[in-house]
PDB file of C-alpha atoms in Angstrom:
ATOM      1  CA  MET A  49       0.008   0.050  -0.023  1.00  0.00           C
ATOM      2  CA  THR A  50       1.396   3.290  -1.169  1.00  0.00           C
ATOM      3  CA  ARG A  51       1.184   6.510   1.015  1.00  0.00           C
ATOM      4  CA  ARG A  52      -1.307   8.095  -1.511  1.00  0.00           C
ATOM      5  CA  THR A  53      -3.356   4.957  -1.448  1.00  0.00           C
ATOM      6  CA  LEU A  54      -3.374   5.025   2.444  1.00  0.00           C
ATOM      7  CA  LEU A  55      -4.379   8.639   2.344  1.00  0.00           C
ATOM      8  CA  PHE A  56      -7.349   7.936   0.053  1.00  0.00           C
ATOM      9  CA  PHE A  57      -8.369   5.053   2.236  1.00  0.00           C
ATOM     10  CA  ARG A  58      -8.349   7.063   5.523  1.00  0.00           C
ATOM     11  CA  TRP A  59     -10.379   9.963   4.000  1.00  0.00           C
ATOM     12  CA  GLY A  60     -12.489   7.497   2.184  1.00  0.00           C
ATOM     13  CA  VAL A  61     -13.505   5.606   5.260  1.00  0.00           C
ATOM     14  CA  PHE A  62     -14.030   8.947   7.291  1.00  0.00           C
ATOM     15  CA  ALA A  63     -16.378  10.304   4.410  1.00  0.00           C
ATOM     16  CA  ALA A  64     -18.234   7.060   4.145  1.00  0.00           C
ATOM     17  CA  ALA A  65     -18.704   6.623   7.767  1.00  0.00           C
ATOM     18  CA  CYS A  66     -19.994  10.119   8.215  1.00  0.00           C
ATOM     19  CA  ALA A  67     -22.358   9.836   5.268  1.00  0.00           C
ATOM     20  CA  LEU A  68     -23.915   6.659   6.381  1.00  0.00           C
ATOM     21  CA  LEU A  69     -24.384   7.935   9.956  1.00  0.00           C
ATOM     22  CA  TYR A  70     -26.001  11.006   8.507  1.00  0.00           C
ATOM     23  CA  LEU A  71     -28.418   8.966   6.506  1.00  0.00           C
ATOM     24  CA  ARG A  72     -29.259   6.518   9.296  1.00  0.00           C
ATOM     25  CA  LEU A  73     -29.804   9.198  11.914  1.00  0.00           C
ATOM     26  CA  SER A  74     -31.522  11.894   9.827  1.00  0.00           C
ATOM     27  CA  GLY A  75     -34.379   9.146   9.235  1.00  0.00           C
ATOM     28  CA  HIS A  76     -33.935   9.264   5.444  1.00  0.00           C
ATOM     29  CA  GLN A  77     -33.880   5.353   5.331  1.00  0.00           C
ATOM     30  CA  GLY A  78     -37.076   5.082   7.353  1.00  0.00           C
ATOM     31  CA  ASN A  79     -37.834   3.286  10.636  1.00  0.00           C
ATOM     32  CA  VAL A  80     -35.782   5.523  12.635  1.00  0.00           C
ATOM     33  CA  PRO A  81     -37.057   6.603  15.994  1.00  0.00           C
ATOM     34  CA  ARG A  82     -38.061  10.279  16.522  1.00  0.00           C
ATOM     35  CA  TRP A  83     -35.658  10.927  19.320  1.00  0.00           C
ATOM     36  CA  GLU A  84     -37.225  14.042  20.659  1.00  0.00           C
ATOM     37  CA  GLY A  85     -40.625  12.629  21.066  1.00  0.00           C
ATOM     38  CA  PHE A  86     -39.501   9.556  22.710  1.00  0.00           C
ATOM     39  CA  ILE A  87     -37.269  11.277  25.091  1.00  0.00           C
ATOM     40  CA  THR A  88     -39.843  13.756  25.993  1.00  0.00           C
ATOM     41  CA  ALA A  89     -42.456  10.962  26.750  1.00  0.00           C
ATOM     42  CA  LEU A  90     -39.877   9.625  29.279  1.00  0.00           C
ATOM     43  CA  SER A  91     -40.030  11.735  32.245  1.00  0.00           C
ATOM     44  CA  PRO A  92     -37.676  11.737  34.044  1.00  0.00           C
ATOM     45  CA  PHE A  93     -35.349  10.358  31.397  1.00  0.00           C
ATOM     46  CA  PRO A  94     -32.778   7.921  33.008  1.00  0.00           C
ATOM     47  CA  TYR A  95     -29.547   9.884  32.219  1.00  0.00           C
ATOM     48  CA  GLY A  96     -27.758   8.003  35.006  1.00  0.00           C
ATOM     49  CA  ILE A  97     -28.344   4.711  33.454  1.00  0.00           C
ATOM     50  CA  VAL A  98     -27.167   6.155  30.134  1.00  0.00           C
ATOM     51  CA  VAL A  99     -23.867   7.409  31.539  1.00  0.00           C
ATOM     52  CA  VAL A 100     -23.280   3.893  33.136  1.00  0.00           C
ATOM     53  CA  VAL A 101     -23.962   2.367  29.846  1.00  0.00           C
ATOM     54  CA  LEU A 102     -21.463   4.752  28.108  1.00  0.00           C
ATOM     55  CA  GLY A 103     -18.839   3.639  30.768  1.00  0.00           C
ATOM     56  CA  MET A 104     -19.740   0.106  29.853  1.00  0.00           C
ATOM     57  CA  MET A 105     -18.994   0.870  26.222  1.00  0.00           C
ATOM     58  CA  VAL A 106     -15.434   1.771  26.977  1.00  0.00           C
ATOM     59  CA  LEU A 107     -15.180  -1.479  29.074  1.00  0.00           C
ATOM     60  CA  ASN A 108     -16.580  -3.277  26.200  1.00  0.00           C
ATOM     61  CA  TRP A 109     -14.237  -2.192  23.493  1.00  0.00           C
ATOM     62  CA  SER A 110     -11.199  -2.379  25.882  1.00  0.00           C
ATOM     63  CA  LEU A 111     -11.955  -6.035  26.459  1.00  0.00           C
ATOM     64  CA  GLU A 112     -12.053  -6.522  22.651  1.00  0.00           C
ATOM     65  CA  ALA A 113      -8.708  -4.783  22.473  1.00  0.00           C
ATOM     66  CA  ARG A 114      -7.284  -6.972  24.947  1.00  0.00           C
ATOM     67  CA  LYS A 115      -8.485 -10.028  23.053  1.00  0.00           C
ATOM     68  CA  TRP A 116      -7.080  -8.789  19.903  1.00  0.00           C
ATOM     69  CA  GLN A 117      -3.706  -7.918  21.596  1.00  0.00           C
ATOM     70  CA  LEU A 118      -3.575 -11.622  22.779  1.00  0.00           C
ATOM     71  CA  LEU A 119      -4.189 -12.856  19.330  1.00  0.00           C
ATOM     72  CA  VAL A 120      -1.488 -10.859  17.537  1.00  0.00           C
ATOM     73  CA  ARG A 121       1.139 -11.125  20.286  1.00  0.00           C
ATOM     74  CA  PRO A 122       3.006 -14.058  18.632  1.00  0.00           C
ATOM     75  CA  LEU A 123       3.274 -11.775  15.644  1.00  0.00           C
ATOM     76  CA  GLN A 124       3.980  -8.568  17.050  1.00  0.00           C
ATOM     77  CA  PRO A 125       3.509  -7.443  20.593  1.00  0.00           C
ATOM     78  CA  LEU A 126       1.328  -4.393  20.814  1.00  0.00           C
ATOM     79  CA  GLY A 127       0.821  -1.853  23.720  1.00  0.00           C
ATOM     80  CA  PHE A 128      -2.652  -1.693  25.092  1.00  0.00           C
ATOM     81  CA  VAL A 129      -3.185   1.779  23.578  1.00  0.00           C
ATOM     82  CA  ARG A 130      -2.228   0.928  20.181  1.00  0.00           C
ATOM     83  CA  ALA A 131      -4.386  -2.187  20.308  1.00  0.00           C
ATOM     84  CA  PHE A 132      -7.326  -0.117  21.422  1.00  0.00           C
ATOM     85  CA  ALA A 133      -6.657   2.527  18.576  1.00  0.00           C
ATOM     86  CA  GLY A 134      -6.621  -0.341  16.092  1.00  0.00           C
ATOM     87  CA  THR A 135      -9.822  -1.865  17.514  1.00  0.00           C
ATOM     88  CA  ILE A 136     -12.016   1.238  17.355  1.00  0.00           C
ATOM     89  CA  ALA A 137     -10.448   2.024  13.959  1.00  0.00           C
ATOM     90  CA  GLY A 138     -11.760  -1.153  12.949  1.00  0.00           C
ATOM     91  CA  THR A 139     -15.408  -0.194  13.918  1.00  0.00           C
ATOM     92  CA  ALA A 140     -15.206   2.629  11.514  1.00  0.00           C
ATOM     93  CA  ILE A 141     -14.591   0.276   8.406  1.00  0.00           C
ATOM     94  CA  GLY A 142     -16.931  -2.270   9.983  1.00  0.00           C
ATOM     95  CA  LEU A 143     -19.764   0.231   9.973  1.00  0.00           C
ATOM     96  CA  ILE A 144     -19.531   0.565   6.020  1.00  0.00           C
ATOM     97  CA  THR A 145     -19.345  -3.053   5.349  1.00  0.00           C
ATOM     98  CA  PRO A 146     -22.105  -5.788   5.681  1.00  0.00           C
ATOM     99  CA  ASN A 147     -22.353  -7.395   9.082  1.00  0.00           C
ATOM    100  CA  ARG A 148     -19.379  -5.326  10.034  1.00  0.00           C
ATOM    101  CA  VAL A 149     -16.995  -7.907   8.412  1.00  0.00           C
ATOM    102  CA  GLY A 150     -14.413  -5.136   7.550  1.00  0.00           C
ATOM    103  CA  GLU A 151     -13.540  -4.466  10.996  1.00  0.00           C
ATOM    104  CA  PHE A 152     -10.460  -6.723  10.596  1.00  0.00           C
ATOM    105  CA  ALA A 153      -9.015  -4.396   7.961  1.00  0.00           C
ATOM    106  CA  GLY A 154      -8.746  -1.325   9.980  1.00  0.00           C
ATOM    107  CA  ARG A 155      -7.069  -3.251  12.772  1.00  0.00           C
ATOM    108  CA  VAL A 156      -4.435  -4.848  10.666  1.00  0.00           C
ATOM    109  CA  LEU A 157      -3.225  -1.525   9.541  1.00  0.00           C
ATOM    110  CA  PHE A 158      -1.881  -1.105  13.073  1.00  0.00           C
ATOM    111  CA  LEU A 159       0.376  -3.923  12.614  1.00  0.00           C
ATOM    112  CA  GLU A 160       3.660  -3.703  10.782  1.00  0.00           C
ATOM    113  CA  PRO A 161       3.101  -4.401   6.978  1.00  0.00           C
ATOM    114  CA  GLU A 162       4.670  -7.740   6.905  1.00  0.00           C
ATOM    115  CA  HIS A 163       2.454  -9.236   9.831  1.00  0.00           C
ATOM    116  CA  ARG A 164      -0.945  -7.928   8.349  1.00  0.00           C
ATOM    117  CA  VAL A 165      -2.004 -10.844   6.255  1.00  0.00           C
ATOM    118  CA  GLN A 166      -1.331 -13.343   9.123  1.00  0.00           C
ATOM    119  CA  GLY A 167      -2.813 -10.783  11.515  1.00  0.00           C
ATOM    120  CA  SER A 168      -6.045 -10.822   9.512  1.00  0.00           C
ATOM    121  CA  PHE A 169      -6.350 -14.616  10.108  1.00  0.00           C
ATOM    122  CA  ALA A 170      -5.752 -14.226  13.770  1.00  0.00           C
ATOM    123  CA  THR A 171      -8.269 -11.424  14.008  1.00  0.00           C
ATOM    124  CA  VAL A 172     -10.852 -13.661  12.203  1.00  0.00           C
ATOM    125  CA  LEU A 173     -10.185 -16.367  14.904  1.00  0.00           C
ATOM    126  CA  GLY A 174     -11.100 -13.621  17.537  1.00  0.00           C
ATOM    127  CA  SER A 175     -14.239 -13.049  15.670  1.00  0.00           C
ATOM    128  CA  LEU A 176     -15.140 -16.766  15.676  1.00  0.00           C
ATOM    129  CA  ALA A 177     -14.721 -16.746  19.466  1.00  0.00           C
ATOM    130  CA  GLN A 178     -17.355 -13.926  19.778  1.00  0.00           C
ATOM    131  CA  PHE A 179     -19.511 -15.907  17.332  1.00  0.00           C
ATOM    132  CA  VAL A 180     -19.388 -18.989  19.371  1.00  0.00           C
ATOM    133  CA  VAL A 181     -20.388 -17.177  22.656  1.00  0.00           C
ATOM    134  CA  THR A 182     -23.333 -15.576  20.889  1.00  0.00           C
ATOM    135  CA  LEU A 183     -24.499 -18.860  19.478  1.00  0.00           C
ATOM    136  CA  LEU A 184     -24.119 -20.562  22.912  1.00  0.00           C
ATOM    137  CA  MET A 185     -25.684 -17.894  24.940  1.00  0.00           C
ATOM    138  CA  GLY A 186     -28.484 -17.398  22.349  1.00  0.00           C
ATOM    139  CA  GLY A 187     -29.267 -20.965  22.256  1.00  0.00           C
ATOM    140  CA  VAL A 188     -29.448 -21.226  26.064  1.00  0.00           C
ATOM    141  CA  ALA A 189     -31.722 -18.234  26.101  1.00  0.00           C
ATOM    142  CA  VAL A 190     -34.030 -19.735  23.601  1.00  0.00           C
ATOM    143  CA  LEU A 191     -34.173 -22.915  25.528  1.00  0.00           C
ATOM    144  CA  VAL A 192     -34.997 -21.108  28.858  1.00  0.00           C
ATOM    145  CA  GLY A 193     -37.847 -19.156  27.040  1.00  0.00           C
ATOM    146  CA  ARG A 194     -39.063 -22.249  25.268  1.00  0.00           C
ATOM    147  CA  TYR A 195     -39.159 -24.697  28.280  1.00  0.00           C
ATOM    148  CA  VAL A 196     -38.950 -22.639  31.606  1.00  0.00           C
ATOM    149  CA  HIS A 197     -40.715 -19.438  30.932  1.00  0.00           C
ATOM    150  CA  GLN A 198     -43.187 -20.974  28.254  1.00  0.00           C
ATOM    151  CA  SER A 199     -43.037 -17.750  26.430  1.00  0.00           C
ATOM    152  CA  HIS A 200     -45.788 -17.480  23.924  1.00  0.00           C
ATOM    153  CA  HIS A 201     -43.356 -16.330  21.314  1.00  0.00           C
ATOM    154  CA  LEU A 202     -41.489 -19.394  21.540  1.00  0.00           C
ATOM    155  CA  LEU A 203     -44.251 -22.028  21.482  1.00  0.00           C
ATOM    156  CA  THR A 204     -43.758 -23.217  17.880  1.00  0.00           C
ATOM    157  CA  HIS A 205     -41.997 -26.116  16.187  1.00  0.00           C
ATOM    158  CA  ALA A 206     -39.954 -23.334  14.287  1.00  0.00           C
ATOM    159  CA  TRP A 207     -38.347 -22.403  17.467  1.00  0.00           C
ATOM    160  CA  ASP A 208     -37.460 -25.943  18.414  1.00  0.00           C
ATOM    161  CA  VAL A 209     -35.786 -26.021  15.146  1.00  0.00           C
ATOM    162  CA  LEU A 210     -33.881 -22.841  15.978  1.00  0.00           C
ATOM    163  CA  VAL A 211     -32.911 -24.092  19.346  1.00  0.00           C
ATOM    164  CA  TRP A 212     -31.238 -27.355  18.065  1.00  0.00           C
ATOM    165  CA  SER A 213     -29.838 -25.975  14.923  1.00  0.00           C
ATOM    166  CA  THR A 214     -28.182 -23.117  16.892  1.00  0.00           C
ATOM    167  CA  LEU A 215     -26.726 -25.466  19.400  1.00  0.00           C
ATOM    168  CA  LEU A 216     -25.366 -27.755  16.650  1.00  0.00           C
ATOM    169  CA  MET A 217     -23.782 -24.644  14.991  1.00  0.00           C
ATOM    170  CA  ALA A 218     -22.205 -23.639  18.250  1.00  0.00           C
ATOM    171  CA  GLY A 219     -20.787 -27.041  18.774  1.00  0.00           C
ATOM    172  CA  ALA A 220     -19.382 -26.938  15.195  1.00  0.00           C
ATOM    173  CA  ALA A 221     -17.867 -23.526  15.942  1.00  0.00           C
ATOM    174  CA  VAL A 222     -16.543 -24.418  19.170  1.00  0.00           C
ATOM    175  CA  LEU A 223     -14.725 -27.396  17.584  1.00  0.00           C
ATOM    176  CA  LEU A 224     -13.241 -24.929  14.845  1.00  0.00           C
ATOM    177  CA  PHE A 225     -12.096 -22.298  17.311  1.00  0.00           C
ATOM    178  CA  PHE A 226     -10.345 -24.822  19.524  1.00  0.00           C
ATOM    179  CA  SER A 227      -8.664 -26.461  16.307  1.00  0.00           C
ATOM    180  CA  PRO A 228      -7.379 -23.474  14.604  1.00  0.00           C
ATOM    181  CA  GLY A 229      -5.431 -25.528  12.043  1.00  0.00           C
ATOM    182  CA  VAL A 230      -8.596 -27.085  10.756  1.00  0.00           C
ATOM    183  CA  PHE A 231     -10.175 -23.694  10.660  1.00  0.00           C
ATOM    184  CA  GLY A 232      -7.298 -22.354   8.614  1.00  0.00           C
ATOM    185  CA  ARG A 233      -7.727 -25.043   6.116  1.00  0.00           C
ATOM    186  CA  ILE A 234     -11.307 -24.570   5.900  1.00  0.00           C
ATOM    187  CA  LEU A 235     -10.683 -20.866   5.101  1.00  0.00           C
ATOM    188  CA  LEU A 236      -8.361 -22.005   2.170  1.00  0.00           C
ATOM    189  CA  VAL A 237     -11.619 -23.372   0.447  1.00  0.00           C
ATOM    190  CA  ILE A 238     -12.055 -19.769  -0.564  1.00  0.00           C
ATOM    191  CA  PRO A 239     -10.278 -19.653  -3.718  1.00  0.00           C
ATOM    192  CA  TRP A 240      -8.739 -16.074  -3.395  1.00  0.00           C
ATOM    193  CA  LEU A 241      -7.253 -16.946   0.125  1.00  0.00           C
ATOM    194  CA  ARG A 242      -5.223 -19.792  -1.237  1.00  0.00           C
ATOM    195  CA  ARG A 243      -2.442 -17.613  -2.085  1.00  0.00           C
ATOM    196  CA  PHE A 244      -2.170 -17.057   1.521  1.00  0.00           C
ATOM    197  CA  GLU A 245      -1.965 -20.736   2.575  1.00  0.00           C
ATOM    198  CA  ARG A 246       1.212 -20.092   4.707  1.00  0.00           C
ATOM    199  CA  GLN A 247      -0.236 -17.584   6.925  1.00  0.00           C
ATOM    200  CA  ALA A 248      -3.706 -19.344   7.118  1.00  0.00           C
ATOM    201  CA  LEU A 249      -1.902 -22.689   8.239  1.00  0.00           C
ATOM    202  CA  ALA A 250       0.002 -20.705  10.723  1.00  0.00           C
ATOM    203  CA  LEU A 251      -3.036 -20.625  13.010  1.00  0.00           C
ATOM    204  CA  GLU A 252      -2.173 -24.321  13.679  1.00  0.00           C
ATOM    205  CA  ARG A 253       0.503 -22.975  16.003  1.00  0.00           C
ATOM    206  CA  SER A 254      -1.944 -21.046  18.174  1.00  0.00           C
ATOM    207  CA  ASP A 255      -1.307 -21.913  21.773  1.00  0.00           C
ATOM    208  CA  GLY A 256      -4.150 -23.689  23.770  1.00  0.00           C
ATOM    209  CA  SER A 257      -3.894 -21.599  26.788  1.00  0.00           C
ATOM    210  CA  MET A 258      -4.129 -18.369  24.646  1.00  0.00           C
ATOM    211  CA  LEU A 259      -7.200 -19.714  23.007  1.00  0.00           C
ATOM    212  CA  TRP A 260      -9.046 -20.306  26.340  1.00  0.00           C
ATOM    213  CA  ARG A 261      -8.138 -16.751  27.363  1.00  0.00           C
ATOM    214  CA  VAL A 262      -9.611 -15.299  24.209  1.00  0.00           C
ATOM    215  CA  PHE A 263     -12.485 -17.302  24.587  1.00  0.00           C
ATOM    216  CA  GLY A 264     -12.746 -16.133  28.270  1.00  0.00           C
ATOM    217  CA  TRP A 265     -12.528 -12.450  27.171  1.00  0.00           C
ATOM    218  CA  SER A 266     -15.153 -13.058  24.540  1.00  0.00           C
ATOM    219  CA  ALA A 267     -17.605 -14.359  27.163  1.00  0.00           C
ATOM    220  CA  VAL A 268     -16.963 -11.395  29.634  1.00  0.00           C
ATOM    221  CA  ARG A 269     -17.325  -8.959  26.662  1.00  0.00           C
ATOM    222  CA  TYR A 270     -20.772 -10.536  25.901  1.00  0.00           C
ATOM    223  CA  ALA A 271     -21.871 -10.361  29.393  1.00  0.00           C
ATOM    224  CA  VAL A 272     -21.034  -6.677  29.248  1.00  0.00           C
ATOM    225  CA  PHE A 273     -22.937  -5.623  26.089  1.00  0.00           C
ATOM    226  CA  THR A 274     -25.884  -7.869  27.219  1.00  0.00           C
ATOM    227  CA  LEU A 275     -26.162  -6.075  30.588  1.00  0.00           C
ATOM    228  CA  GLN A 276     -25.965  -2.794  28.617  1.00  0.00           C
ATOM    229  CA  PHE A 277     -28.879  -3.619  26.709  1.00  0.00           C
ATOM    230  CA  ALA A 278     -30.892  -5.122  29.524  1.00  0.00           C
ATOM    231  CA  LEU A 279     -30.275  -1.977  31.607  1.00  0.00           C
ATOM    232  CA  LEU A 280     -31.720   0.376  28.948  1.00  0.00           C
ATOM    233  CA  LEU A 281     -34.702  -2.001  28.216  1.00  0.00           C
ATOM    234  CA  HIS A 282     -35.327  -1.993  32.257  1.00  0.00           C
ATOM    235  CA  ALA A 283     -34.816   1.754  32.484  1.00  0.00           C
ATOM    236  CA  LEU A 284     -36.763   2.972  29.212  1.00  0.00           C
ATOM    237  CA  ALA A 285     -39.282   0.225  28.657  1.00  0.00           C
ATOM    238  CA  GLY A 286     -39.888  -1.095  32.146  1.00  0.00           C
ATOM    239  CA  VAL A 287     -39.005  -4.543  31.216  1.00  0.00           C
ATOM    240  CA  PRO A 288     -37.973  -6.686  34.344  1.00  0.00           C
ATOM    241  CA  LEU A 289     -34.211  -7.080  34.546  1.00  0.00           C
ATOM    242  CA  ALA A 290     -34.360 -10.924  34.587  1.00  0.00           C
ATOM    243  CA  ASP A 291     -36.715 -10.906  31.334  1.00  0.00           C
ATOM    244  CA  ALA A 292     -34.531  -8.510  29.630  1.00  0.00           C
ATOM    245  CA  MET A 293     -31.335 -10.581  30.286  1.00  0.00           C
ATOM    246  CA  THR A 294     -33.275 -13.669  28.860  1.00  0.00           C
ATOM    247  CA  ALA A 295     -34.474 -11.638  25.745  1.00  0.00           C
ATOM    248  CA  VAL A 296     -31.439  -9.937  24.823  1.00  0.00           C
ATOM    249  CA  PRO A 297     -29.308 -12.982  23.880  1.00  0.00           C
ATOM    250  CA  VAL A 298     -32.097 -14.185  21.569  1.00  0.00           C
ATOM    251  CA  ILE A 299     -32.057 -10.698  19.860  1.00  0.00           C
ATOM    252  CA  PHE A 300     -28.335 -10.797  19.426  1.00  0.00           C
ATOM    253  CA  LEU A 301     -28.662 -14.331  18.107  1.00  0.00           C
ATOM    254  CA  VAL A 302     -31.143 -13.419  15.395  1.00  0.00           C
ATOM    255  CA  THR A 303     -29.464 -10.413  14.330  1.00  0.00           C
ATOM    256  CA  THR A 304     -26.097 -12.104  14.255  1.00  0.00           C
ATOM    257  CA  LEU A 305     -27.745 -14.708  11.705  1.00  0.00           C
ATOM    258  CA  VAL A 306     -29.279 -12.158   9.472  1.00  0.00           C
ATOM    259  CA  PRO A 307     -27.363 -10.342   6.903  1.00  0.00           C
ATOM    260  CA  THR A 308     -27.347  -6.528   7.451  1.00  0.00           C
ATOM    261  CA  THR A 309     -25.649  -3.428   6.146  1.00  0.00           C
ATOM    262  CA  ALA A 310     -24.867  -0.186   7.936  1.00  0.00           C
ATOM    263  CA  LEU A 311     -28.092   1.322   6.684  1.00  0.00           C
ATOM    264  CA  THR A 312     -30.405  -1.716   7.609  1.00  0.00           C
ATOM    265  CA  GLU A 313     -28.813  -2.797  10.899  1.00  0.00           C
ATOM    266  CA  LEU A 314     -30.608  -0.576  13.124  1.00  0.00           C
ATOM    267  CA  GLY A 315     -33.883  -1.414  11.590  1.00  0.00           C
ATOM    268  CA  VAL A 316     -33.303  -4.939  11.826  1.00  0.00           C
ATOM    269  CA  ARG A 317     -32.294  -4.751  15.512  1.00  0.00           C
ATOM    270  CA  SER A 318     -35.321  -2.605  16.219  1.00  0.00           C
ATOM    271  CA  SER A 319     -37.693  -4.907  14.605  1.00  0.00           C
ATOM    272  CA  VAL A 320     -36.162  -8.112  16.396  1.00  0.00           C
ATOM    273  CA  ALA A 321     -36.097  -6.531  19.593  1.00  0.00           C
ATOM    274  CA  ALA A 322     -39.735  -5.276  19.307  1.00  0.00           C
ATOM    275  CA  THR A 323     -40.736  -8.885  18.565  1.00  0.00           C
ATOM    276  CA  PHE A 324     -39.173 -10.632  21.485  1.00  0.00           C
ATOM    277  CA  VAL A 325     -39.469  -7.968  24.287  1.00  0.00           C
ATOM    278  CA  ASN A 326     -42.671  -7.545  26.053  1.00  0.00           C
ATOM    279  CA  GLY A 327     -42.996  -3.691  26.521  1.00  0.00           C
ATOM    280  CA  ASP A 328     -43.811  -0.393  25.000  1.00  0.00           C
ATOM    281  CA  ALA A 329     -42.663  -0.792  21.481  1.00  0.00           C
ATOM    282  CA  SER A 330     -41.485   2.796  21.231  1.00  0.00           C
ATOM    283  CA  ALA A 331     -39.241   2.603  24.363  1.00  0.00           C
ATOM    284  CA  VAL A 332     -37.920  -0.857  23.244  1.00  0.00           C
ATOM    285  CA  VAL A 333     -36.945   0.791  19.859  1.00  0.00           C
ATOM    286  CA  LEU A 334     -35.402   3.761  21.609  1.00  0.00           C
ATOM    287  CA  ALA A 335     -33.401   1.411  23.985  1.00  0.00           C
ATOM    288  CA  THR A 336     -32.260  -0.492  20.807  1.00  0.00           C
ATOM    289  CA  ALA A 337     -31.278   2.717  19.060  1.00  0.00           C
ATOM    290  CA  LEU A 338     -29.350   3.967  22.064  1.00  0.00           C
ATOM    291  CA  VAL A 339     -27.426   0.748  22.447  1.00  0.00           C
ATOM    292  CA  TRP A 340     -26.501   0.923  18.670  1.00  0.00           C
ATOM    293  CA  MET A 341     -25.391   4.414  18.949  1.00  0.00           C
ATOM    294  CA  ILE A 342     -23.433   4.015  22.145  1.00  0.00           C
ATOM    295  CA  ASN A 343     -21.678   0.814  20.947  1.00  0.00           C
ATOM    296  CA  ILE A 344     -21.236   1.365  17.359  1.00  0.00           C
ATOM    297  CA  VAL A 345     -21.754   4.960  16.423  1.00  0.00           C
ATOM    298  CA  VAL A 346     -19.593   6.546  19.151  1.00  0.00           C
ATOM    299  CA  PRO A 347     -16.761   4.141  18.552  1.00  0.00           C
ATOM    300  CA  ALA A 348     -16.975   4.368  14.621  1.00  0.00           C
ATOM    301  CA  LEU A 349     -16.707   8.195  14.817  1.00  0.00           C
ATOM    302  CA  ALA A 350     -13.797   7.966  17.191  1.00  0.00           C
ATOM    303  CA  GLY A 351     -12.187   5.342  14.993  1.00  0.00           C
ATOM    304  CA  SER A 352     -12.617   7.299  11.781  1.00  0.00           C
ATOM    305  CA  VAL A 353     -10.750  10.095  13.532  1.00  0.00           C
ATOM    306  CA  VAL A 354      -8.026   7.738  14.775  1.00  0.00           C
ATOM    307  CA  LEU A 355      -7.588   6.451  11.195  1.00  0.00           C
ATOM    308  CA  LEU A 356      -6.965   9.934   9.987  1.00  0.00           C
ATOM    309  CA  VAL A 357      -4.324  10.756  12.500  1.00  0.00           C
ATOM    310  CA  ALA A 358      -2.399   7.455  13.386  1.00  0.00           C
ATOM    311  CA  ARG A 359       0.988   6.668  12.297  1.00  0.00           C
ATOM    312  CA  ILE A 360       0.570   3.885   9.805  1.00  0.00           C
ATOM    313  CA  ARG A 361       3.450   2.369   8.040  1.00  0.00           C
ATOM    314  CA  THR A 362       3.021   1.438   4.328  1.00  0.00           C
ATOM    315  CA  THR A 363       6.136  -0.590   3.545  1.00  0.00           C
ATOM    316  CA  PRO A 364       7.867  -3.393   5.458  1.00  0.00           C
ATOM    317  CA  GLU A 365      10.847  -2.465   7.704  1.00  0.00           C
ATOM    318  CA  GLY A 366      14.001  -2.158   5.916  1.00  0.00           C
ATOM    319  CA  THR A 367      12.688  -1.205   2.545  1.00  0.00           C
TER     320      THR A 367
END
């Protein structure tokens, strides 16, 4: 990557992120809550809870940065500040790609050029860990709703199929995560990745104890953003905290499995949340929108600025 290409890339990501956020938040794409009316209807507005959730956002992305720091340490030891900068820079690129799959591209720019390809595979391994946790917890939550609470939303054979298919997918994903060499070989089925065979197969050297720590950080991070959403549902929609903690994993499960783009993600999340949460639909949508803004929009804006100002090398050392 040349310096000119990097410059265009930085400003392109910044402009695209700003444009997409404007379209999403201005309501031009529909299904966006009218913030003023919702907030006015809530008196008093729970500003204290929102501040707590904002603080948890920093913890959320700090945990993700720590996880990524562990994954790339065998390639290039990173300080926590640079790992955190790379993580939030990734959110800016993730915002403009379907299902945020582009997050890894922003992160690996913070590695030395010679480590970026292998760092991409390590980053994907971290995403797999988070996916495994989402599947496991979502499957458990559906089981609880189906067989314990006997929720009317879940009393269908279709949900029985979802429960067991989710748990089967989770089991397969667990096996892949803890067998990174096999995971690397599966990635090589994708034709354009075959030229990176050496870097993909290097996943086989991943340390078992490191994998368990990454999985643990993924679980803790999942608990943090689940609690964020549950707190807002409780504060804004009056949903009992226990019910919210059961519903939120199902929402995350469904939205993870549904393909989205930056312009549709909020609408999909809001629709799914309104379906699975028993409460005032407007308040549920507001809680969903606030979580999206706090956990995605704020880091993406910060990350786009980080991409503009960070020192990023364009050539390998010694060239």
